[in-house]
Coordinates of C-alpha atoms in Angstrom, one line a residue:
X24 CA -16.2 25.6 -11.0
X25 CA -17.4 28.9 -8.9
X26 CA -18.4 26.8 -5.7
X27 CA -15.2 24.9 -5.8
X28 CA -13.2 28.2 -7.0
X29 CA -14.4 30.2 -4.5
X30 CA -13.6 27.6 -1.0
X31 CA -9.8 27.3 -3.3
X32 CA -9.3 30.9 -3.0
X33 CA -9.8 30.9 0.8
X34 CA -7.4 30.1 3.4
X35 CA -8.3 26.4 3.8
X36 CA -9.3 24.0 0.9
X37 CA -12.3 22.4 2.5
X38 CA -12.5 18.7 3.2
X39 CA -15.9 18.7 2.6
X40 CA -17.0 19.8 -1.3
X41 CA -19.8 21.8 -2.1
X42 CA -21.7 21.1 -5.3
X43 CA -21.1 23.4 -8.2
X44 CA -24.1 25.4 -9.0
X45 CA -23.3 26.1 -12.8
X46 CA -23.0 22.4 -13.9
X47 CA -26.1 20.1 -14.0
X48 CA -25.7 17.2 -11.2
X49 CA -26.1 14.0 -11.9
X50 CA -28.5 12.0 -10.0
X51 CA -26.7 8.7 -8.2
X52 CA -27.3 5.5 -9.0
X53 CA -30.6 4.5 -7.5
X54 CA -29.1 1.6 -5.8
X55 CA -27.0 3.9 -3.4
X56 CA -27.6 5.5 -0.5
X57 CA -25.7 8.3 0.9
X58 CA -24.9 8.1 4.4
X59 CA -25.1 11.5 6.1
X60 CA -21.7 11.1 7.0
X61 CA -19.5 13.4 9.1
X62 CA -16.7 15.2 7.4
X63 CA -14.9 17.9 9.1
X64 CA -14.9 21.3 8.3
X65 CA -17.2 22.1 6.2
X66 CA -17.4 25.5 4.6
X67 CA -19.3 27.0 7.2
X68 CA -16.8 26.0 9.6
X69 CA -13.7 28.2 7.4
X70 CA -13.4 31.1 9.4
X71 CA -13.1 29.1 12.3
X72 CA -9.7 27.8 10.7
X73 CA -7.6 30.8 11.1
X74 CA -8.2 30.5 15.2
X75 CA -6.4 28.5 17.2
X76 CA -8.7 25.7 18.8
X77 CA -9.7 26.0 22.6
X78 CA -6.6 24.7 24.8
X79 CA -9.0 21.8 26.4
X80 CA -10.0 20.3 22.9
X81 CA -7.9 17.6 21.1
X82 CA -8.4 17.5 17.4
X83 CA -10.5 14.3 17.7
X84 CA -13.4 17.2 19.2
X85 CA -12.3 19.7 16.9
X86 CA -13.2 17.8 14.0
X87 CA -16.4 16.7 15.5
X88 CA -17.0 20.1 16.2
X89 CA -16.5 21.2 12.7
X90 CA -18.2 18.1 11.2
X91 CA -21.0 18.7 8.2
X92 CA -22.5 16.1 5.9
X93 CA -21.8 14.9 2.1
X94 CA -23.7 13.1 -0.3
X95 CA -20.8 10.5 -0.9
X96 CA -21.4 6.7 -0.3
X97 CA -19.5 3.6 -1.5
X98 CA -20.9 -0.3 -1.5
X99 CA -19.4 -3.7 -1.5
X100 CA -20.1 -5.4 -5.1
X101 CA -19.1 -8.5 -7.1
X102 CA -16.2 -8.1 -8.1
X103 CA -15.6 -8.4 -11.7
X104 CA -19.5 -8.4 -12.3
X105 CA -21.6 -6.0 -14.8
X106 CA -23.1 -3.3 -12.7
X107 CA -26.2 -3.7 -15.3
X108 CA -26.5 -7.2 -15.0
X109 CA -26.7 -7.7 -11.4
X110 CA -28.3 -6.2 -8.7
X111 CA -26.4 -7.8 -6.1
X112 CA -24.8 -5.4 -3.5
X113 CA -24.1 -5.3 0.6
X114 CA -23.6 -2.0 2.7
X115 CA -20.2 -1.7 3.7
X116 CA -21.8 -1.9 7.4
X117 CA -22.5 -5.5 6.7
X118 CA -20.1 -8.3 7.6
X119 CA -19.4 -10.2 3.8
X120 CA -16.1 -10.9 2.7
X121 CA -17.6 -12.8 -0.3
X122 CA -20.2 -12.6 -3.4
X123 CA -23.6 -15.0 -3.6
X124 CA -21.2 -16.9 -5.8
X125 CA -18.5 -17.2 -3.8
X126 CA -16.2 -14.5 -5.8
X127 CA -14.3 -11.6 -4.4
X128 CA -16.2 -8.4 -3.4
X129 CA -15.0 -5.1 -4.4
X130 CA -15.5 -1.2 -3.0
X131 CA -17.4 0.7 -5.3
X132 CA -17.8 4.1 -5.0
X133 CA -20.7 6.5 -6.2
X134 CA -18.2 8.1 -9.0
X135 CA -21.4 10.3 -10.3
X136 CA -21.1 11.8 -7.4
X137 CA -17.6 12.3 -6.8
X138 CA -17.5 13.5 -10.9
X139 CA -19.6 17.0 -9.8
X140 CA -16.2 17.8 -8.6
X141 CA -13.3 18.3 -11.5
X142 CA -9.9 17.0 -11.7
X143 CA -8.3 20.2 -10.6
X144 CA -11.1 20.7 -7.8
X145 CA -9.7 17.4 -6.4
X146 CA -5.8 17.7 -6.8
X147 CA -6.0 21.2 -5.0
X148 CA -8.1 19.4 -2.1
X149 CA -5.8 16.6 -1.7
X150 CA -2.6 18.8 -1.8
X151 CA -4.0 21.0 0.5
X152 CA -4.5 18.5 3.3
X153 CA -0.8 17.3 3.3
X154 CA 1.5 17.9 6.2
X155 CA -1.8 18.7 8.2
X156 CA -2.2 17.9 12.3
X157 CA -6.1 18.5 11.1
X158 CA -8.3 15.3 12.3
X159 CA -8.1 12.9 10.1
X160 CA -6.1 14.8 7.0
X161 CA -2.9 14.1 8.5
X162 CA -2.8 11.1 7.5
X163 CA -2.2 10.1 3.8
X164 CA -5.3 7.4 3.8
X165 CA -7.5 10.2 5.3
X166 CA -6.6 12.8 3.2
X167 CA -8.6 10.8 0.0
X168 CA -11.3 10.4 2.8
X169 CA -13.8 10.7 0.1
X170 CA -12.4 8.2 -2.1
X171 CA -11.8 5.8 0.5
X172 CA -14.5 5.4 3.4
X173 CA -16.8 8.1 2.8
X174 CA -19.4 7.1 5.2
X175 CA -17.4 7.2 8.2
X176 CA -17.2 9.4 10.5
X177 CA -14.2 11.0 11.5
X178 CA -14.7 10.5 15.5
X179 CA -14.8 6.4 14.3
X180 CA -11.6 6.6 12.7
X181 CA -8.1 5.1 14.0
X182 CA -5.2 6.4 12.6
X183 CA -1.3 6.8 13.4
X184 CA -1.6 9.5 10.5
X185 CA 0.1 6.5 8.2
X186 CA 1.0 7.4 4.5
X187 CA 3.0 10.8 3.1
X188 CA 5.8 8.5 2.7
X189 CA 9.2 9.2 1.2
X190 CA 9.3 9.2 -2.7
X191 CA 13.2 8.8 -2.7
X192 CA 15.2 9.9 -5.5
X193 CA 17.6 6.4 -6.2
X194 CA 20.0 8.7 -8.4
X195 CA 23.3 6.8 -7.4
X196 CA 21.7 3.1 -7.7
X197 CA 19.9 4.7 -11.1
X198 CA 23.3 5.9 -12.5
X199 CA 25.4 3.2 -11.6
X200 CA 23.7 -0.3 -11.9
X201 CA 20.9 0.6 -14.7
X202 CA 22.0 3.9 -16.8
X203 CA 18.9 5.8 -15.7
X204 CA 18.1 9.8 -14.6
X205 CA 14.9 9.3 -13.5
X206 CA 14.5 6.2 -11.1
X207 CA 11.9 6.4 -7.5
X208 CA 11.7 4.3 -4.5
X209 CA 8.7 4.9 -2.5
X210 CA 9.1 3.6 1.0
X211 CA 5.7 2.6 2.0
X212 CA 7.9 1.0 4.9
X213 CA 8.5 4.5 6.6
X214 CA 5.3 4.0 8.2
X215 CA 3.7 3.4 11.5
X216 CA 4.5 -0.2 11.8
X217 CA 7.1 -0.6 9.0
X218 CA 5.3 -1.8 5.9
X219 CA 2.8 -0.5 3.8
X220 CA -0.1 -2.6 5.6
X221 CA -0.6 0.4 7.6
X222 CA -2.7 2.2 5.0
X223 CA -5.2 -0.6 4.5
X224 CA -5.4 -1.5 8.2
X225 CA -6.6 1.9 9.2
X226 CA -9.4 1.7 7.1
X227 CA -10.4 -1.7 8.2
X228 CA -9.9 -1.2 12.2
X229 CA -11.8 1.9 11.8
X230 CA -14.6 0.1 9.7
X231 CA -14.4 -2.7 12.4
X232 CA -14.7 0.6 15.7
X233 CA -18.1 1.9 13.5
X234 CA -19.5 -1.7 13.7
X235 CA -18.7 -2.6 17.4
X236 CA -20.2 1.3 17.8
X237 CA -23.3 -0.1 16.2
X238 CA -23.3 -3.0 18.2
X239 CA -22.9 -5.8 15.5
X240 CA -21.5 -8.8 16.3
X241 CA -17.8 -8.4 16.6
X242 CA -15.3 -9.2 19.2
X243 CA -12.2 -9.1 17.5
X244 CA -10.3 -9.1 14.9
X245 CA -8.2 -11.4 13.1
X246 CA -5.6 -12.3 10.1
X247 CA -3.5 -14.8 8.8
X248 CA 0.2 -13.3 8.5
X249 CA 3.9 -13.7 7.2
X250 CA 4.4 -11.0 9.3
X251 CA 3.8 -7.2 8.3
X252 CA 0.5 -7.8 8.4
X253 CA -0.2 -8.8 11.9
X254 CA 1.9 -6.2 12.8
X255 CA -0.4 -3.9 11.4
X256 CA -3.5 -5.2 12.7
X257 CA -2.2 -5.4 16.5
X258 CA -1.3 -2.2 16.2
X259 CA -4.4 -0.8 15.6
X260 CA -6.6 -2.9 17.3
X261 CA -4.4 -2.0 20.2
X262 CA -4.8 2.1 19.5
X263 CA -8.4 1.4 19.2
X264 CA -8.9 -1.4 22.4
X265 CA -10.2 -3.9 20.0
X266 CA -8.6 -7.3 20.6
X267 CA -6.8 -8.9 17.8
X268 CA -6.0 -12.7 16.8
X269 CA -2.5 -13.5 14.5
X270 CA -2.2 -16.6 12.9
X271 CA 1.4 -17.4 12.1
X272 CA 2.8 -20.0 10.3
X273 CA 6.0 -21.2 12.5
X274 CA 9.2 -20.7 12.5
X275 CA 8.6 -18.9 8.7
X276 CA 8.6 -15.3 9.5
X277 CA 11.3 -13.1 11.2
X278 CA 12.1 -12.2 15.0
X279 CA 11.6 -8.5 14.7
X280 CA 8.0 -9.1 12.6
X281 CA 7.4 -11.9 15.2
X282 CA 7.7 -9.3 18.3
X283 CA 5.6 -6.8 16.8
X284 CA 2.2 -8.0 17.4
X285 CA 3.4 -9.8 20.9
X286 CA 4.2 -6.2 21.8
X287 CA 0.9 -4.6 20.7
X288 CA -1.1 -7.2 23.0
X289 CA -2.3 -9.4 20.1
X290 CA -3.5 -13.2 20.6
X291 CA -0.7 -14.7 18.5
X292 CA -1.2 -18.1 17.1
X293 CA 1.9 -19.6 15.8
X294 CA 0.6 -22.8 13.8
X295 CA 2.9 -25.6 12.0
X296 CA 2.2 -24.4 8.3
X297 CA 2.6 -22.0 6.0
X298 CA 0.8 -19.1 5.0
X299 CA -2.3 -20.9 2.6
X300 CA -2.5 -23.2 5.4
X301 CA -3.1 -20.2 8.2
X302 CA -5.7 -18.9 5.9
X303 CA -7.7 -21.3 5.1
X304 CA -7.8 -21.9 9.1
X305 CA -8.6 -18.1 9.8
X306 CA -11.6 -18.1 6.7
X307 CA -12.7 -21.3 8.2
X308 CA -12.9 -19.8 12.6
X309 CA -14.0 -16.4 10.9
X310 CA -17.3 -18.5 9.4
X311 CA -17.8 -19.5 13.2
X312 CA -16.9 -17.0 15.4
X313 CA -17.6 -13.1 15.8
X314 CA -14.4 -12.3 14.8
X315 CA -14.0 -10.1 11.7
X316 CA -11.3 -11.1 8.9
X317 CA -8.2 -8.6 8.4
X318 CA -7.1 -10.4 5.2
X319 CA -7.0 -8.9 1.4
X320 CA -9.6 -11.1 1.1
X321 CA -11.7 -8.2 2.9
X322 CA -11.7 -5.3 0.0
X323 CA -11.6 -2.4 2.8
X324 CA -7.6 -2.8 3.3
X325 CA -7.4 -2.2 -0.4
X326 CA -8.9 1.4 -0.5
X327 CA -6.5 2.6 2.3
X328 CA -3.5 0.6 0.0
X329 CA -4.6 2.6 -3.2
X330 CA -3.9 6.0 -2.0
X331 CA -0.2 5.6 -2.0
X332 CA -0.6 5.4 -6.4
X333 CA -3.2 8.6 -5.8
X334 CA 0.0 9.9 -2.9
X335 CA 3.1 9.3 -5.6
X336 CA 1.2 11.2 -8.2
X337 CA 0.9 14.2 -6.0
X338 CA 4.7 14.2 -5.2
X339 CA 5.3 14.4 -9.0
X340 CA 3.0 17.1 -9.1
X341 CA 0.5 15.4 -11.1
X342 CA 3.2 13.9 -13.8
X343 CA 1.9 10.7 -14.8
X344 CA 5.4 7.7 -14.3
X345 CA 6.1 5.8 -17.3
X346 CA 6.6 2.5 -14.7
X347 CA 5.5 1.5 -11.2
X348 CA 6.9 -1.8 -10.2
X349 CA 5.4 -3.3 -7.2
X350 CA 6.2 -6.9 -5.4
X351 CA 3.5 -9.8 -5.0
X352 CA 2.3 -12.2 -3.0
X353 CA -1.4 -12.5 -2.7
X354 CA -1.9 -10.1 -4.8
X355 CA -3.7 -7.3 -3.7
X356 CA -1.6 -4.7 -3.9
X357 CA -0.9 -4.5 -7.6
X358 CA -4.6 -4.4 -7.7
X359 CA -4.9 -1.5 -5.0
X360 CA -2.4 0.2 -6.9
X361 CA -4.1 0.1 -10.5
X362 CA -7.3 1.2 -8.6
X363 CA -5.8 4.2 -7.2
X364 CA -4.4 5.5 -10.2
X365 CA -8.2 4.1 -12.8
X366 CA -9.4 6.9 -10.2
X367 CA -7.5 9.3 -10.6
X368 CA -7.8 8.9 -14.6
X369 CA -11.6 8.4 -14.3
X370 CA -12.0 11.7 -11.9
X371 CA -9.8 14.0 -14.6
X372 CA -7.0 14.3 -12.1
X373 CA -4.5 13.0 -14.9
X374 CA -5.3 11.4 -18.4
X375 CA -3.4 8.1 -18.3
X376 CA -1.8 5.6 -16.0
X377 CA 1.5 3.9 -15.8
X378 CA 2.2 0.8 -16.7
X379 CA 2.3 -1.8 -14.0
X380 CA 4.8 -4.5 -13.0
X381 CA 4.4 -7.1 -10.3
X382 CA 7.6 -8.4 -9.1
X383 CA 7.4 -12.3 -7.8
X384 CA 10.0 -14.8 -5.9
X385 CA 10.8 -17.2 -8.0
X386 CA 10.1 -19.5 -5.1
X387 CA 6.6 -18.3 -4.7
X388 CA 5.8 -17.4 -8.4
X389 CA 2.3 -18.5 -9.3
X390 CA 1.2 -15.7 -11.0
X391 CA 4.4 -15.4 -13.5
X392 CA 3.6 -18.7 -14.7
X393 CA 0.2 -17.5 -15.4
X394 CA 1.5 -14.7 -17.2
X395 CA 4.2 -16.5 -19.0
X396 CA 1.0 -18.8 -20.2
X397 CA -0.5 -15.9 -22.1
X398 CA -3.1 -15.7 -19.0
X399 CA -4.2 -18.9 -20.5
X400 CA -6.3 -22.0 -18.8
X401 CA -6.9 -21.7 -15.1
X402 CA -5.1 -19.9 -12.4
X403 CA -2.9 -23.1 -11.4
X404 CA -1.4 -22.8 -7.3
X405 CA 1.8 -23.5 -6.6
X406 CA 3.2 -24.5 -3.3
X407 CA 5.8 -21.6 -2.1
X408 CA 9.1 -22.3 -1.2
X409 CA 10.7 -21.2 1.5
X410 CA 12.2 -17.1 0.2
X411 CA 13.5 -14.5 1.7
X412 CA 11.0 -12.2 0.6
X413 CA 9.1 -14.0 3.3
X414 CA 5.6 -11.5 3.0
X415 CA 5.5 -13.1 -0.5
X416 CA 5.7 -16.3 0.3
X417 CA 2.5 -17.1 -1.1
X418 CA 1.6 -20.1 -3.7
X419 CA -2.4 -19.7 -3.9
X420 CA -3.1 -15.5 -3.6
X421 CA -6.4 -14.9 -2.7
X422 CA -6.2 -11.5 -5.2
X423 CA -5.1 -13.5 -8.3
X424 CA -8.3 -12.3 -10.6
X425 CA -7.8 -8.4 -9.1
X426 CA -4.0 -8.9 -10.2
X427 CA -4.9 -10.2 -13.3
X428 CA -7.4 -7.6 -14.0
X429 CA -5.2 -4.6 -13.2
X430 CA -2.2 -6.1 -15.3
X431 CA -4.2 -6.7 -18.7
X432 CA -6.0 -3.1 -18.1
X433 CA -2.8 -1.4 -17.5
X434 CA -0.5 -3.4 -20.4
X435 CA 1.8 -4.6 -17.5
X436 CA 4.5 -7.1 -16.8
X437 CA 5.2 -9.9 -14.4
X438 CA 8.9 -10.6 -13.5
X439 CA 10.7 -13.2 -11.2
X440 CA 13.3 -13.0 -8.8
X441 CA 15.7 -16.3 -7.8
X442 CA 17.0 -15.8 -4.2
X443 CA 20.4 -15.0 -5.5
X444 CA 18.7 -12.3 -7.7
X445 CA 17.0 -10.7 -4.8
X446 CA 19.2 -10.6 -2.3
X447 CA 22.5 -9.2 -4.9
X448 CA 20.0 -6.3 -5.7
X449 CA 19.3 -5.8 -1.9
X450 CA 22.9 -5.4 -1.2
X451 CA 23.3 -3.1 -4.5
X452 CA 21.0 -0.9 -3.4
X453 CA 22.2 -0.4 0.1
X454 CA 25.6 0.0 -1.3
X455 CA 24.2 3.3 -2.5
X456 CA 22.8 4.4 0.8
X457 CA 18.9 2.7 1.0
X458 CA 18.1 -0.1 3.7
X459 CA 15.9 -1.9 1.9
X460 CA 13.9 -5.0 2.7
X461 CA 14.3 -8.5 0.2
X462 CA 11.0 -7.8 -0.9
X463 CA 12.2 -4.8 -2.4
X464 CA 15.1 -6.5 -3.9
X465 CA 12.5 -8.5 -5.3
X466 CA 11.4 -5.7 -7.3
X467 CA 14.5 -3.6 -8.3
X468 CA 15.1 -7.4 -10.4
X469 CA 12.8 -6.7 -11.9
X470 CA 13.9 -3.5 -13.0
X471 CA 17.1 -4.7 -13.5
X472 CA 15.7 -7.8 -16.2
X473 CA 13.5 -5.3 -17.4
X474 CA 16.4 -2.5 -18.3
X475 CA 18.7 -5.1 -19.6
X476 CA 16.2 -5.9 -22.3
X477 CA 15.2 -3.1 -23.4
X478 CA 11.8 -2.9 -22.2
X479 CA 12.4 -0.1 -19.7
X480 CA 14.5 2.5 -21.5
X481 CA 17.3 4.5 -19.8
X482 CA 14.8 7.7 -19.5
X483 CA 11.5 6.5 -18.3
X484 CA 10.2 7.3 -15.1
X485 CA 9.8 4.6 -13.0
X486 CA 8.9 4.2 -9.2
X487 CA 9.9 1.1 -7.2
X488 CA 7.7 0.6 -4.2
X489 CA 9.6 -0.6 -1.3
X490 CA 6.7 -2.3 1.0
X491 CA 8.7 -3.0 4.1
X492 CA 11.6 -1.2 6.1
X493 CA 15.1 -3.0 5.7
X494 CA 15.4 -2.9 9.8
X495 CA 12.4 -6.0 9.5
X496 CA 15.3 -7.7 7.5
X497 CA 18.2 -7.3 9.5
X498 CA 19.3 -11.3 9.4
X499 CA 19.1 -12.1 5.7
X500 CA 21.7 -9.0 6.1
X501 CA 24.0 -10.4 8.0
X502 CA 23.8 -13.8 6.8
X503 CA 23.9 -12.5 3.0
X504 CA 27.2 -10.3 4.0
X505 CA 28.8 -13.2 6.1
X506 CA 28.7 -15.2 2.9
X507 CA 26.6 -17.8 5.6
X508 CA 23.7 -18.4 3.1
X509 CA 24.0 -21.9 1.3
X510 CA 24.4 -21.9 -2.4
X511 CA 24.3 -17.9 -2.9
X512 CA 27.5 -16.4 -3.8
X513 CA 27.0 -13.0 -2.2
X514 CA 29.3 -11.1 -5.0
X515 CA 28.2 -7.8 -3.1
X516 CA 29.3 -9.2 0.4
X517 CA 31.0 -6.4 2.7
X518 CA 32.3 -8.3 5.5
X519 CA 34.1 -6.1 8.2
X520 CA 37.7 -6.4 8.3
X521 CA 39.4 -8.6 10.9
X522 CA 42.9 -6.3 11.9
X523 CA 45.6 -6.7 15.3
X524 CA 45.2 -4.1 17.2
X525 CA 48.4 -2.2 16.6
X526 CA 48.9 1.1 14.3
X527 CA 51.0 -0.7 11.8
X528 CA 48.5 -3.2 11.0
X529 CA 45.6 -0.7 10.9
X530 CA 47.4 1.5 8.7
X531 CA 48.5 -1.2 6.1
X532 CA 44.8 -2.3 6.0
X533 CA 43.5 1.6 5.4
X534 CA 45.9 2.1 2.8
X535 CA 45.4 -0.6 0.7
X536 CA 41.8 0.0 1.0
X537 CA 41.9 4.1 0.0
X538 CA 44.6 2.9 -3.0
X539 CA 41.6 0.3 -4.1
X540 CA 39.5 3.1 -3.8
X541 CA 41.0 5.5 -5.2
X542 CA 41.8 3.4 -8.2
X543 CA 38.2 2.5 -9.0
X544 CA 37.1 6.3 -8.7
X545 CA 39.7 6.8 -12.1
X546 CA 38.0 4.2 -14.0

């Protein structure tokens, strides 16, 4: 491509592609309409790169200084539905949550537009945007600005430049519990707030700042939460001074997810149900009142989430995993995920995508029963027990048609977890140096069923995404290592030591624990 060529040669990768004169363009679908949207630093704006910006402008300015338009747009659609059978669409401006029907709504994105650019135009853009202070590139959402919210522009945006998280090497945990060489975590939960709601968020608080820009009718924002997600939301809202509502179900979700949104300023709500019963009361004020809906249910949160399957295939270089194992509760995220990576395949970035497992509770497992059905008969509901994979406790997921769609199209595999299960793999893996949260435990079960039977064979690559950070999680820690949880054995238990405090007895204790050790080092 000699447009595309030529900006990759320079000194910057522009944010903003040019057209390639030597292939034919394809005209976009008549139905959309590109917004004139601003996207910093356009070629024009290259030599401007190598100098240092004035010392009185913030990189907020500078990228609406060095803002120029694209021809890229996206649309809310049915989801599910045949593009040639219906003519049913909303701008992404409008406030819909749901189809004519009733059904889901999905992002759709004018790919003829986006295909005038090849796969290698696109990977060299992306990569060359990361580790960035440039406005919004620094964070790993905004880096895929084109492929996520291409209308916006870049002054609207609120970000805590979320994303480029860790893709950890689990080498020891690999070796010694499952016999493998080439075994990932990606900690989503390194992120602003701790979870990987972050990267949907921004998209949808910055959605919600261009509507109250454009004075529609919205006060505030609102979600129904197990926890990481009204952390998330507060957070944002708060960056952006847009107030935000959290309904809790009581006494369900932990101190340390509790205090987040009390911290950021939120209007917290903590109701006596559980998390299908906050929903259906958010969906049913959010009918009623000006205030916008922060739940999966809203498709924006999902193109922020599918950027970290677009984000671990640029930290393999563009090496395509064999496995990506992912934990569910309502579902949105295994969806999210297979979207990132139908993208990337679509757009010529890579020619295939992994296989995809969605790790359950058993205590909240609708959609394994589903699966273990043969994805027969209608979706049946289940009422979640109480687990401590508490963001998953979720019997009737709103997502449970995207789920299902992105497991049959990528030949996946849903797994359980029993609480036992969960929190035994939790304390394995810390044992080898993570902090992980029981969510994550959740999914390395998975891993562990799936190895065991062969499925997952000793050299496949696989990624684990850890959605939470372990710090959340501190109490099912203790209580899981104090052997204080009823009816789990805790077989990985490290409970400190009790020792008089004389040298005699502290060296009897260290030396029978450095003979123990030493022992199981020659075995």
């Amino acid at each position: 491509m000699a447009a595309a060529s030529s900006i990759l040669r320079s000194t910057f990768v522009s944010p903003c592609p040019q057209p390639n004169p030597r292939r034919p363009s394809k005209s976009p679908s008549r139905a959309f309409h590109p917004i004139k949207a601003a996207a910093a630093d356009g070629p024009a704006a290259l030599h401007q790169k190598n100098n240092r910006r004035p010392a009185d402008e913030n990189i907020r300015d500078e990228a609406r200084r060095l803002s120029s338009s694209h021809n890229f747009s996206a649309r809310y659609v049915p989801f599910g539905a045949d593009p040639a059978s219906t003519d049913e669409w909303y701008s992404l401006d409008e406030i819909v949550y749901r189809s004519r029907s009733g059904g889901l709504l999905d992002v759709q994105h004018d790919m003829d537009a986006l295909k005038k650019f090849d796969g290698q135009y696109w990977r060299s853009l992306f990569d060359s945007r990361v580790g960035k202070t440039t406005w919004p590139y620094g964070s790993g959402v905004w880096s895929k600005k084109e492929w996520v919210l291409p209308g916006i522009a870049s002054d609207d945006i609120v970000s805590a430049f979320e994303g480029n998280s860790n893709l950890f090497w689990a080498e020891r945990f690999g070796k010694q519990f499952l016999g493998m060489n080439d075994l990932w975590v990606k900690h989503c939960g390194i992120s602003h707030t701790g979870s990987f709601k972050d990267l949907g968020m921004t998209v949808l608080v910055s959605q919600v700042n261009r509507l109250r820009k454009m004075n529609k009718p919205v006060v505030g924002v609102g979600c129904a939460s197990t926890g990481d997600t009204s952390a998330a939301l507060s957070a944002y809202c708060a960056s952006a001074g847009i107030p935000s509502i959290v309904f809790l179900p009581a006494n369900r979700i932990s101190i340390s997810q509790l205090v987040q949104p009390i911290a950021n300023g939120a209007f917290v709500l903590s109701i006596d149900t559980d998390f299908d019963g906050c929903m259906k009361l958010i969906r049913e004020v959010t009918s009623e009142l000006p205030i916008y809906l922060a739940n999966s249910l809203n498709s924006l949160r999902l193109e922020g989430q599918k950027t970290a399957a677009i984000e671990i295939l640029q930290q393999f270089d563009w090496e395509v995993p064999d496995w990506v194992i992912i934990p569910g509760g309502n579902l949105g995220n295994i969806y999210a995920f297979y979207k990132g990576f139908h993208m990337c395949r679509e757009l010529g970035l890579v020619d295939r995508i992994p296989r995809l497992v969605c790790a359950q509770a058993a205590n909240a497992n609708p959609l394994y029963l589903h699966y273990k059905a043969g994805w027969k008969g209608d979706f049946k509901p289940v009422r979640a027990n109480t687990t401590f994979a508490s963001a998953i406790q979720i019997g009737d997921p709103v997502s449970i048609d995207r789920a299902v769609l992105a497991l049959k199209n990528s030949n996946g595999i849903v797994e359980e977890a029993t609480e036992e299960e969960l929190m035994d793999a939790t304390a394995q893996a810390d044992s080898t140096g993570m902090f992980i949260c029981p969510h994550t435990g959740v999914a390395l079960t998975a891993l562990i069923k799936l190895r065991r039977s062969g499925v997952i064979k000793p050299t496949d690559k696989t990624v684990v995404v850890s959605t939470a950070h372990g710090l959340k999680f501190t109490q099912s820690k203790v209580d899981y290592h104090s052997g204080a949880i009823k009816d789990i054995g805790s077989r990985f238990a490290n409970p400190p030591v009790q020792v008089k405090p004389d040298y005699g007895s502290v060296m009897d204790v260290l030396k029978k624990y450095l003979l123990n050790k030493d022992s199981s080092s020659r075995k």
